[in-house]
Short mmCIF file of C-alpha atoms and ligand atoms in Angstrom, two decimals:
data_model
loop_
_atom_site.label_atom_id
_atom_site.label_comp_id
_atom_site.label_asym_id
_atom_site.label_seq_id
_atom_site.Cartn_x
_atom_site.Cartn_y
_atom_site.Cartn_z
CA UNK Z 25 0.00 0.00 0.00
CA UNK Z 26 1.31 3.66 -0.82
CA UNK Z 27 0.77 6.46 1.69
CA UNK Z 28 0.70 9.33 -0.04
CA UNK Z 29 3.03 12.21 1.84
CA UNK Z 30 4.38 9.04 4.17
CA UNK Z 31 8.15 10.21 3.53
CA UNK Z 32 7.59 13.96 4.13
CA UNK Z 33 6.01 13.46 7.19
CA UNK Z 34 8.78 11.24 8.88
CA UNK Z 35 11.69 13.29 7.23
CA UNK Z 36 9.36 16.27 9.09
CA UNK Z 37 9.24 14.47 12.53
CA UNK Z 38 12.22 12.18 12.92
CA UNK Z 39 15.53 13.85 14.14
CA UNK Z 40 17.88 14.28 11.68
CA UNK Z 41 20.07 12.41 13.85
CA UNK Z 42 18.12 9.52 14.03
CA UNK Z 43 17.49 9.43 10.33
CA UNK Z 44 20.70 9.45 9.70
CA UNK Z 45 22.08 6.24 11.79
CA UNK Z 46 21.39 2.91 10.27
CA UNK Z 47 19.95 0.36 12.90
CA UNK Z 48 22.31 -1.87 14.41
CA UNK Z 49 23.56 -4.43 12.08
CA UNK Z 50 23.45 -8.22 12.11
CA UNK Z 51 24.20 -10.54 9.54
CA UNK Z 52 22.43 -13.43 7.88
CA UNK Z 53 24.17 -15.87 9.56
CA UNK Z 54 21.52 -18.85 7.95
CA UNK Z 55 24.04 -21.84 7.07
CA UNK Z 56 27.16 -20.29 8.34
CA UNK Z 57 29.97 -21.28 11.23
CA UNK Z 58 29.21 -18.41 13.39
CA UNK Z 59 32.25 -16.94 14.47
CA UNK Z 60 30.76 -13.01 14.49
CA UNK Z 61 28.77 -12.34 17.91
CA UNK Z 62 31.33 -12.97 20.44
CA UNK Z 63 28.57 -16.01 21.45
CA UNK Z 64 29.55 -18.97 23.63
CA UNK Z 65 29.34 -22.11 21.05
CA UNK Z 66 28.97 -24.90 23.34
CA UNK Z 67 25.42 -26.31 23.98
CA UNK Z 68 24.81 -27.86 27.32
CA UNK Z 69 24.78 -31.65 27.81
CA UNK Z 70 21.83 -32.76 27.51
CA UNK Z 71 20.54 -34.35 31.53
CA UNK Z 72 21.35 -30.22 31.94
CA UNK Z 73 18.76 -29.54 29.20
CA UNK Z 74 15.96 -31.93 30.54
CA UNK Z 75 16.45 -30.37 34.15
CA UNK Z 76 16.09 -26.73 32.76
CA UNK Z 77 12.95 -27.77 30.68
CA UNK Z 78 11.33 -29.19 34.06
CA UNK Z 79 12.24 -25.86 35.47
CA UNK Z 80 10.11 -24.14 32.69
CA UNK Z 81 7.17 -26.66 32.85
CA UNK Z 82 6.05 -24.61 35.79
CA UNK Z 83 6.49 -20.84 34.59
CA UNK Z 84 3.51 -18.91 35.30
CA UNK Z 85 3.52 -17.27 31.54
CA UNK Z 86 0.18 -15.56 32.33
CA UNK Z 87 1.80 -13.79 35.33
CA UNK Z 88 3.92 -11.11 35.13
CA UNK Z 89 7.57 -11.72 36.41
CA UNK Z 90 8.91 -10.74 39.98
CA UNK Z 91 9.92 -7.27 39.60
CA UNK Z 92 12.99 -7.37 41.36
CA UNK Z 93 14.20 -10.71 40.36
CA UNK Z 94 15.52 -11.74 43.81
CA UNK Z 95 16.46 -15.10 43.10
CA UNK Z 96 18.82 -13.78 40.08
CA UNK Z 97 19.97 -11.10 41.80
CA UNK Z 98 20.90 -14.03 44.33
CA UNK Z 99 22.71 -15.97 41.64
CA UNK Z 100 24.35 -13.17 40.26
CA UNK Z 101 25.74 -12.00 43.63
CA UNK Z 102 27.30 -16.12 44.16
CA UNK Z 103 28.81 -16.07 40.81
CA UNK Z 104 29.93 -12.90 40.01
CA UNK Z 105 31.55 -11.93 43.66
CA UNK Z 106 29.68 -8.74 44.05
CA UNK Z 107 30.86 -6.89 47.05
CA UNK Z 108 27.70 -7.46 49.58
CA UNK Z 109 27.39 -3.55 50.72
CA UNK Z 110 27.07 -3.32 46.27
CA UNK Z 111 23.46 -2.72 45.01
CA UNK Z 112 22.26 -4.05 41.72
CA UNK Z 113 20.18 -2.85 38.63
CA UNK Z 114 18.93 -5.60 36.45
CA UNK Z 115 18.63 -4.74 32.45
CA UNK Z 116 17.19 -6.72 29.20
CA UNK Z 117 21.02 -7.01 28.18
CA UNK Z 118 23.30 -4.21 29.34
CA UNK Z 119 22.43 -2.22 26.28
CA UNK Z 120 19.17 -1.22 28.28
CA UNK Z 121 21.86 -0.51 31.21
CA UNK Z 122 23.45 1.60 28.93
CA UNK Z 123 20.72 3.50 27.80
CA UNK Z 124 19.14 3.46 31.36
CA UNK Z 125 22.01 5.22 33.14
CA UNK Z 126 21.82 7.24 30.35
CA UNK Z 127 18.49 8.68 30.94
CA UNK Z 128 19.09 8.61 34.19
CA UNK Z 129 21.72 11.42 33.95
CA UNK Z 130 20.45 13.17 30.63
CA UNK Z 131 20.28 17.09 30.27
CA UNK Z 132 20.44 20.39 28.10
CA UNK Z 133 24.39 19.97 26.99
CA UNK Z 134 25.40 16.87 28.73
CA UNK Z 135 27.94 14.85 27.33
CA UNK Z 136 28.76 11.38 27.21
CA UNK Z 137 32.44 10.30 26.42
CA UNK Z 138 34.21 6.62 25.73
CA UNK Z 139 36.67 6.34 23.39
CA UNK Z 140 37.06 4.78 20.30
CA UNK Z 141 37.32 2.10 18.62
CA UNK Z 142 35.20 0.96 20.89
CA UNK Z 143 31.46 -0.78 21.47
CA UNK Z 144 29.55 0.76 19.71
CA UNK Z 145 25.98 1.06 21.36
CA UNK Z 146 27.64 4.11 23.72
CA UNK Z 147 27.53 6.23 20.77
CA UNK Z 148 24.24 5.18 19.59
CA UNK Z 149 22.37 5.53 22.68
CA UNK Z 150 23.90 8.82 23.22
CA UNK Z 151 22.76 9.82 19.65
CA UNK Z 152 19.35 8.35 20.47
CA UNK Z 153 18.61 10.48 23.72
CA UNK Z 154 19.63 13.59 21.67
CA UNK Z 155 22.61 13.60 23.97
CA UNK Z 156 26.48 14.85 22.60
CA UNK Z 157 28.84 11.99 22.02
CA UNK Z 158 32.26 12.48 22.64
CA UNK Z 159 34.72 9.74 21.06
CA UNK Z 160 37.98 10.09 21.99
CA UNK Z 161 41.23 7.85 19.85
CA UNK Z 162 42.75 5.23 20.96
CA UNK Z 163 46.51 4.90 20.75
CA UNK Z 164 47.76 3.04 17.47
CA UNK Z 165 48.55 0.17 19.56
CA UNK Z 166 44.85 0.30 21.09
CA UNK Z 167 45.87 1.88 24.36
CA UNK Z 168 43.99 4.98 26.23
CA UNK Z 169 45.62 8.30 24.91
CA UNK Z 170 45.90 9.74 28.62
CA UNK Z 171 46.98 13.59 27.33
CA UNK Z 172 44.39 13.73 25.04
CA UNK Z 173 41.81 11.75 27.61
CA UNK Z 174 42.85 13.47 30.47
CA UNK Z 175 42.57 17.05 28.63
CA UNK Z 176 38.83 16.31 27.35
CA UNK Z 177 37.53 15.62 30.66
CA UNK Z 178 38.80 18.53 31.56
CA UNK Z 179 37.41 20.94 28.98
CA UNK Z 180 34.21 18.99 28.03
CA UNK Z 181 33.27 18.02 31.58
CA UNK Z 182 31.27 14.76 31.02
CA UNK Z 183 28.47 13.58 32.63
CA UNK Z 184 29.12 9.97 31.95
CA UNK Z 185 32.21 8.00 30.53
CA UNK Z 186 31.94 4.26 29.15
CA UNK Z 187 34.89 2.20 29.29
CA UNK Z 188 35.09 -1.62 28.21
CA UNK Z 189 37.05 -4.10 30.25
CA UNK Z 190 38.34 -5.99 28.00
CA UNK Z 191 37.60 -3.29 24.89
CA UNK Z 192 35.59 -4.33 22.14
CA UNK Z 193 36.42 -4.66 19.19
CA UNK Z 194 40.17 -4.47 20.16
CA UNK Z 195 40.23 -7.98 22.75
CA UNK Z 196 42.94 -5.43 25.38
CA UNK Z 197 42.74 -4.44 28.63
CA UNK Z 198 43.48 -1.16 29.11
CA UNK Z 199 46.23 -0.30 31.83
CA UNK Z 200 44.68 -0.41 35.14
CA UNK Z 201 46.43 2.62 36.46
CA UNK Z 202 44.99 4.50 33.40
CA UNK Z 203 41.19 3.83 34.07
CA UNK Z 204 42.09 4.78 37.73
CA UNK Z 205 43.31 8.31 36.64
CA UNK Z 206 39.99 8.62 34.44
CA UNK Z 207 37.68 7.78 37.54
CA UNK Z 208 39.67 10.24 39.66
CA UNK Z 209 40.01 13.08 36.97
CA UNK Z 210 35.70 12.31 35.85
CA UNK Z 211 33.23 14.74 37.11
CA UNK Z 212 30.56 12.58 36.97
CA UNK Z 213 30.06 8.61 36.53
CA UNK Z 214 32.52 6.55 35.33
CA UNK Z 215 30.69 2.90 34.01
CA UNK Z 216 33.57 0.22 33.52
CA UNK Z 217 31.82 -2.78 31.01
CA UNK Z 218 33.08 -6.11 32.05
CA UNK Z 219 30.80 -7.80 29.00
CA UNK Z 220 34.10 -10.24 28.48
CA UNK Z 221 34.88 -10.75 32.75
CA UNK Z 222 34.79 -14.55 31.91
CA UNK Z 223 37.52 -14.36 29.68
CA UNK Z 224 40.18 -12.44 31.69
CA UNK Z 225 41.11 -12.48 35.06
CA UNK Z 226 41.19 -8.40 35.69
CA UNK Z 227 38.21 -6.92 36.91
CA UNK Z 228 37.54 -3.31 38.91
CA UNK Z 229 34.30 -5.37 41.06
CA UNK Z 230 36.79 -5.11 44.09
CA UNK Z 231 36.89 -1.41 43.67
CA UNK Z 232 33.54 -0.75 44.13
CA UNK Z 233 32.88 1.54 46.36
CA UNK Z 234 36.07 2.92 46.73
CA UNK Z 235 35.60 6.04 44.22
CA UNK Z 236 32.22 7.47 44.41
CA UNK Z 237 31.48 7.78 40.98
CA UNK Z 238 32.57 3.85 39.88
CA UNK Z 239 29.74 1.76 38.98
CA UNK Z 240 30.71 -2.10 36.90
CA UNK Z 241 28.36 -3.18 34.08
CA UNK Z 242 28.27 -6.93 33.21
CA UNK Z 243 26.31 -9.42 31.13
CA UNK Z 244 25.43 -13.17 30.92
CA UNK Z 245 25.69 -12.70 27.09
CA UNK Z 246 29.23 -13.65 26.35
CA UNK Z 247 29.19 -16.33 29.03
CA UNK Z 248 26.97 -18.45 27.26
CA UNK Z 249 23.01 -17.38 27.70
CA UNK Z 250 23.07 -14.58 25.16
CA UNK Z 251 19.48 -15.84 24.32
CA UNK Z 252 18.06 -14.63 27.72
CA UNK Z 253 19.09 -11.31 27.54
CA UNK Z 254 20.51 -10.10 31.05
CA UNK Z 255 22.99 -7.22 32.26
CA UNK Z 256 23.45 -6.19 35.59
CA UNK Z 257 24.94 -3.04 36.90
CA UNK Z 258 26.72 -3.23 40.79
CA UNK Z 259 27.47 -0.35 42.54
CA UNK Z 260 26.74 2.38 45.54
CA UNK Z 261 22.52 2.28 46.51
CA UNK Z 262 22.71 5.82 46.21
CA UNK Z 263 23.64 6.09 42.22
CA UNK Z 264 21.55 2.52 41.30
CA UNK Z 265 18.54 4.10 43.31
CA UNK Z 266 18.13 6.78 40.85
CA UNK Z 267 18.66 4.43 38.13
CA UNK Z 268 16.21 2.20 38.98
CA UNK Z 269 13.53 4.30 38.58
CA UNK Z 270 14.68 4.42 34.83
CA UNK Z 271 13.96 0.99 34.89
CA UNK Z 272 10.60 -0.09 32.55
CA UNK Z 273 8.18 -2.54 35.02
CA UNK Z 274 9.11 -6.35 34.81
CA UNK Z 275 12.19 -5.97 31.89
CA UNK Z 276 13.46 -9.18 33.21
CA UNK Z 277 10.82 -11.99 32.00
CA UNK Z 278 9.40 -15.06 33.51
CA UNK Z 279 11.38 -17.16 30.99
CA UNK Z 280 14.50 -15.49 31.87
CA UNK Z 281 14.47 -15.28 35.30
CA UNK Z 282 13.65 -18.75 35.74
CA UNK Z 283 16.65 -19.41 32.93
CA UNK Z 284 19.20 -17.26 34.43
CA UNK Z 285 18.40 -18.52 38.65
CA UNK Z 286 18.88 -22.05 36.52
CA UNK Z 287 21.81 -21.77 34.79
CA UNK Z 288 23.74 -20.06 37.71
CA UNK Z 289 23.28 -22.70 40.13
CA UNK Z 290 24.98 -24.87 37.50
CA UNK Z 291 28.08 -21.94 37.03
CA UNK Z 292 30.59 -24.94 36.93
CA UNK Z 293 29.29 -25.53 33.15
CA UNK Z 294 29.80 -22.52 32.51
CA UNK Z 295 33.43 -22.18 33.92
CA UNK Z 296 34.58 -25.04 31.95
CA UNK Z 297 33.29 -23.77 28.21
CA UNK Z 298 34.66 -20.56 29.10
CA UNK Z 299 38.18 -22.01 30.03
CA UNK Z 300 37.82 -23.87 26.92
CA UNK Z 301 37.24 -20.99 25.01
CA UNK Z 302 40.47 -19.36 26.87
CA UNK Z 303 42.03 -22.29 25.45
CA UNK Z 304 41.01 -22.53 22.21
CA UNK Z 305 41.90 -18.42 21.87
CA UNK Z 306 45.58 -19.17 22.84
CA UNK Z 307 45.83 -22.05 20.38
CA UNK Z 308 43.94 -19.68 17.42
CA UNK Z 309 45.90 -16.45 17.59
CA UNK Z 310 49.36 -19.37 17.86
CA UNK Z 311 47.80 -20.79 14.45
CA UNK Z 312 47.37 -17.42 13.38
CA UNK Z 313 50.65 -15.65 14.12
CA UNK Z 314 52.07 -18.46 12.36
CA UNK Z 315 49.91 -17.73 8.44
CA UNK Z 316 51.54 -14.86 6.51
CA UNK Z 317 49.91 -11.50 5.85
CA UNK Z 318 48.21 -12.16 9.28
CA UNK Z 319 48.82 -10.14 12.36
CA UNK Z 320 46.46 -11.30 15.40
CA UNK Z 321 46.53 -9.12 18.70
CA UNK Z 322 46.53 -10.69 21.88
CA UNK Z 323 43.09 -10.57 23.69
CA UNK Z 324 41.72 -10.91 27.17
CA UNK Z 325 38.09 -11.37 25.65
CA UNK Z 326 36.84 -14.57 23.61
CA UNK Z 327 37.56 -13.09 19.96
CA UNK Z 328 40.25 -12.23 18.20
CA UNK Z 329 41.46 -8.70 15.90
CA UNK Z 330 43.52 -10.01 13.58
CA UNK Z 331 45.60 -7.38 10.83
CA UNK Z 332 45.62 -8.44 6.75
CA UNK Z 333 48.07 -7.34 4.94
CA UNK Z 334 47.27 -4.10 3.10
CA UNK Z 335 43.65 -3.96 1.23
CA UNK Z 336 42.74 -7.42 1.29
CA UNK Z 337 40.45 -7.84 4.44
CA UNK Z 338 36.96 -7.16 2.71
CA UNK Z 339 38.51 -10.45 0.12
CA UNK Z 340 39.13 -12.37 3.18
CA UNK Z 341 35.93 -11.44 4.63
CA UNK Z 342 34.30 -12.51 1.37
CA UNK Z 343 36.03 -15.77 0.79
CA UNK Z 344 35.24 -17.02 4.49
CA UNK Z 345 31.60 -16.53 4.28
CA UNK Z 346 32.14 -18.09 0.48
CA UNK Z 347 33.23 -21.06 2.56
CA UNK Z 348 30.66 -21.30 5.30
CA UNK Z 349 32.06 -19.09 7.86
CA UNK Z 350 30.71 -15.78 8.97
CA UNK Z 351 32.87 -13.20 11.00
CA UNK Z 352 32.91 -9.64 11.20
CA UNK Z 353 34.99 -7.35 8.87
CA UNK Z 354 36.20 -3.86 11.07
CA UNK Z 355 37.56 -2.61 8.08
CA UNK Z 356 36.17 0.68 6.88
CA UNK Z 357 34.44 1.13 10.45
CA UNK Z 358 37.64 3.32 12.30
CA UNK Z 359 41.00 4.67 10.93
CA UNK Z 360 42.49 2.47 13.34
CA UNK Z 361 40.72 -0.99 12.15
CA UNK Z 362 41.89 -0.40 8.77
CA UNK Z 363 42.73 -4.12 7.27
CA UNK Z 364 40.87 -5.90 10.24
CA UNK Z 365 38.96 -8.75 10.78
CA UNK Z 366 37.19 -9.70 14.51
CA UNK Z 367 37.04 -13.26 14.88
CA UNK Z 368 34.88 -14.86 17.55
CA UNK Z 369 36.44 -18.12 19.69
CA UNK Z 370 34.49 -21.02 18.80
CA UNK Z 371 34.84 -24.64 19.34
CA UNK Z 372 38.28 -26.43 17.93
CA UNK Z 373 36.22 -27.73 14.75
CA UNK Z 374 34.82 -24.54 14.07
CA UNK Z 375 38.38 -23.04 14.67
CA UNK Z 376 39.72 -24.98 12.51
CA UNK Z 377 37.06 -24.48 9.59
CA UNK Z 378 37.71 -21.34 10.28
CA UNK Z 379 41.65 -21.42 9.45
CA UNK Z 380 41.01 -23.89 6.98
CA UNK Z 381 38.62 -21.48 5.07
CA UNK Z 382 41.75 -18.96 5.35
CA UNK Z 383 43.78 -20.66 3.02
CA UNK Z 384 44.20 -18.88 -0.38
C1 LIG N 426 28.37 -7.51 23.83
C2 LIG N 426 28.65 -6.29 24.62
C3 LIG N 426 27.66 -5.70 25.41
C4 LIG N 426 26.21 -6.07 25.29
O1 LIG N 426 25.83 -7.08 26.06
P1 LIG N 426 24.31 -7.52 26.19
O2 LIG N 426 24.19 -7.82 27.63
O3 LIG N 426 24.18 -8.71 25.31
O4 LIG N 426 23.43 -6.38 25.77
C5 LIG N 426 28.02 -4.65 26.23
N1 LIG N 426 29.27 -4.15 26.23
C6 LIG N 426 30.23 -4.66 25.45
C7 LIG N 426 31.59 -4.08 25.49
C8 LIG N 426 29.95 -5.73 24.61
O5 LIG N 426 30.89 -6.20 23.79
#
C-alpha cells in the first residue's frame, strides 16, 4: 500500500540524527559457522537440558515476572563476587543498562564520552537520547591516549564515561592505572563494562565503592546465555537508586528469570566452556601468528582482531563466508581498524574451519 506524503512526514518528525544512523547491524548468519557475535558455542549436555525444561514446565507465563528478580539477583551475587554492601540494577542485556544510566543522567548539553574504537551502542544511545557523544582515539597500539583523555575531561566536563574491560572490538585491557586516573580526573560517573569478565582475570568489582562515581556493568551474554538477555549493573545504593527508577516494570521476563536462577546454580558448566574458550583463543591467535599476511593481537576477551596485509580484508571477509564461515569485517568502520577482521572463539572444529577457510 502507498501512503501518499508518508516520507515527508517522517523526514518532518524524525531527528535528523536519528534518520541518519542505520539500525544496528546483524548478519544473515543462515548456514554459516558463526564466528561473528562474540557467542559462547557450546550447547549444554543434555541431563542439563531436561532439568532446565522441568524448570520451565512450571512458569507462570500468564503472570507477570517478579519485579525485582531476587532469586537472580541471588545468583548473580554467588557467581559474580559482588561486594555485599554493592546494590544491583537488572537490564534486558546491558544495552538497556546503557541506555538506562543514560536517561538517568540526561540534560540540556550533557555529554557522554568513551573512546574509540570501541562498542559501539555508547555512541548510539547517546545519539538516540539527543545527547552529545564524545569519542575520543585510541593509541595506534589500542591503548587509552591519557593527554588527550585526560585534557577532554577537563574541557568537556562529562556527565558519563563508558569504558570496556576488556575493549571491544580491540580484545585489550586497558592499563589499570589509566582507568584509575579517568575515575579520579571524571566529574561525573565513570561505568567500567566487564561484557568479556569470563575471559580475563582483571576486573575493577573489588573497587567498588572505593571512588564514588565507579559503577561495573556486566552481562550473561558472552558467558553463554546470550538468548536470555541479562545485564546487571553493581554499585553504591545511592547512584543505582536513581537508576532504577529508569527501569521499565518487569524488563526481566518469567522465561529469563527462571533461565538465568537455573543456569547459575549450575556456574561450573559454565566455567569449563569458558576455560575452553580461553584455550582454544591461545591455540587460534598461535595458528594465526604463524599464516603470513596475518597479524592477530593478543586478547583478554573470547575473539580475536587479527591485521591483513594491506587492502585485502573485505577479500578475506568474502572468501570465508564463500566457505561457510561468517565473522565480522572492522575494516572501513575506524581509521584504526583499517585491514581488520574480529574473529569470535568457537569450538576447535569450528576453529579450525575457520583457518582452513583462510587458506588462499
Ligand atoms: C556484547 C557487549 C555488550 C552487550 O551485552 P548484552 O548484555 O548482550 O546487551 C556490552 N558491552 C560490550 C563491550 C559488549 O561487547
Amino acid at each position: 500500500m502507498e501512503c501518499d506524503g508518508i516520507d515527508a512526514l517522517v523526514a518532518r518528525w524524525v531527528r535528523p540524527q536519528l534518520r541518519e544512523l542505520t539500525a544496528y547491524p546483524v548478519a544473515d548468519a543462515r548456514g554459516l559457522i558463526k564466528l561473528d557475535a562474540m557467542e559462547n558455542p557450546y550447547r549444554w549436555p543434555e541431563s542439563l537440558r531436561e532439568a532446565w525444561l522441568d524448570q520451565l514446565r512450571d512458569a507462570e507465563i500468564n503472570r507477570y515476572p517478579h519485579p525485582q528478580a531476587p532469586g537472580v539477583k541471588a545468583g548473580l551475587r554467588q557467581t559474580m563476587s559482588i561486594p555485599n554492601e554493592m546494590d544491583l540494577v537488572l537490564g534486558n542485556g546491558s544495552d538497556e543498562l546503557i541506555q538506562m544510566i543514560a536517561m538517568t543522567l540526561i540534560g540540556p548539553g550533557r555529554k557522554i564520552l568513551s573512546v574509540e574504537p570501541s562498542f559501539v551502542m555508547y555512541r548510539m544511545i547517546a545519539t538516540f537520547l539527543g545527547m552529545e557523544y564524545l569519542g575520543v582515539s585510541l593509541k595506534p597500539d589500542f591503548s587509552l591516549d591519557m593527554e588527550r583523555l585526560l585534557d577532554v575531561i577537563e574541557v568537556q566536563q562529562p556527565v558519563l564515561i563508558f569504558l570496556a574491560y576488556p575493549n571491544n572490538p580491540t580484545g585489550n585491557l586497558f592499563a589499570r592505572e589509566d582507568l584509575v586516573r579517568v575515575i579520579e580526573s571524571a566529574p561525573g560517573l565513570v561505568v567500567i563494562d566487564e561484557a568479556y569478565a569470563p575471559f580475563t582475570d582483571h576486573s575493577f568489582m573489588p573497587l567498588l565503592g572505593r571512588y564514588p562515581n565507579l559503577l561495573v556493568m556486566r552481562t550473561v551474554s558472552k558467558m553463554g546465555l546470550a538468548g536470555l538477555r541479562l545485564g546487571l549493573l553493581a554499585g553504591p545504593a545511592a547512584w543505582l537508586n536513581e537508576i532504577e527508577k529508569t527501569r521499565l516494570p518487569y524488563n526481566i521476563n518469567v522465561l529469563t528469570q527462571i533461565s538465568v536462577e537455573f543456569s547459575l546454580r549450575h556456574q561450573a558448566i559454565f566455567d569449563q566452556q569458558t576455560h575452553a574458550i580461553r584455550q582454544a583463543r591461545e591455540t587460534l591467535i598461535a595458528a594465526l601468528s604463524r599464516i603470513e599476511g596475518i597479524e592477530p593481537m593478543a586478547s583478554e576477551a573470547n575473539f580475536i582482531l587479527v591485521r591483513l596485509a594491506g587492502g585485502r580484508a573485505g577479500a578475506v571477509f568474502d572468501q570465508l563466508r564463500q566457505r561457510g564461515v561468517l565473522v565480522k569485517k572492522l575494516d572501513g568502520s575506524h581509521p584504526l581498524l583499517a585491514d581488520c577482521l574480529r574473529i569470535t572463539v568457537g569450538t576447535p572444529e569450528e576453529n579450525a574451519a575457520f583457518l582452513n577457510a583462510l587458506k588462499p
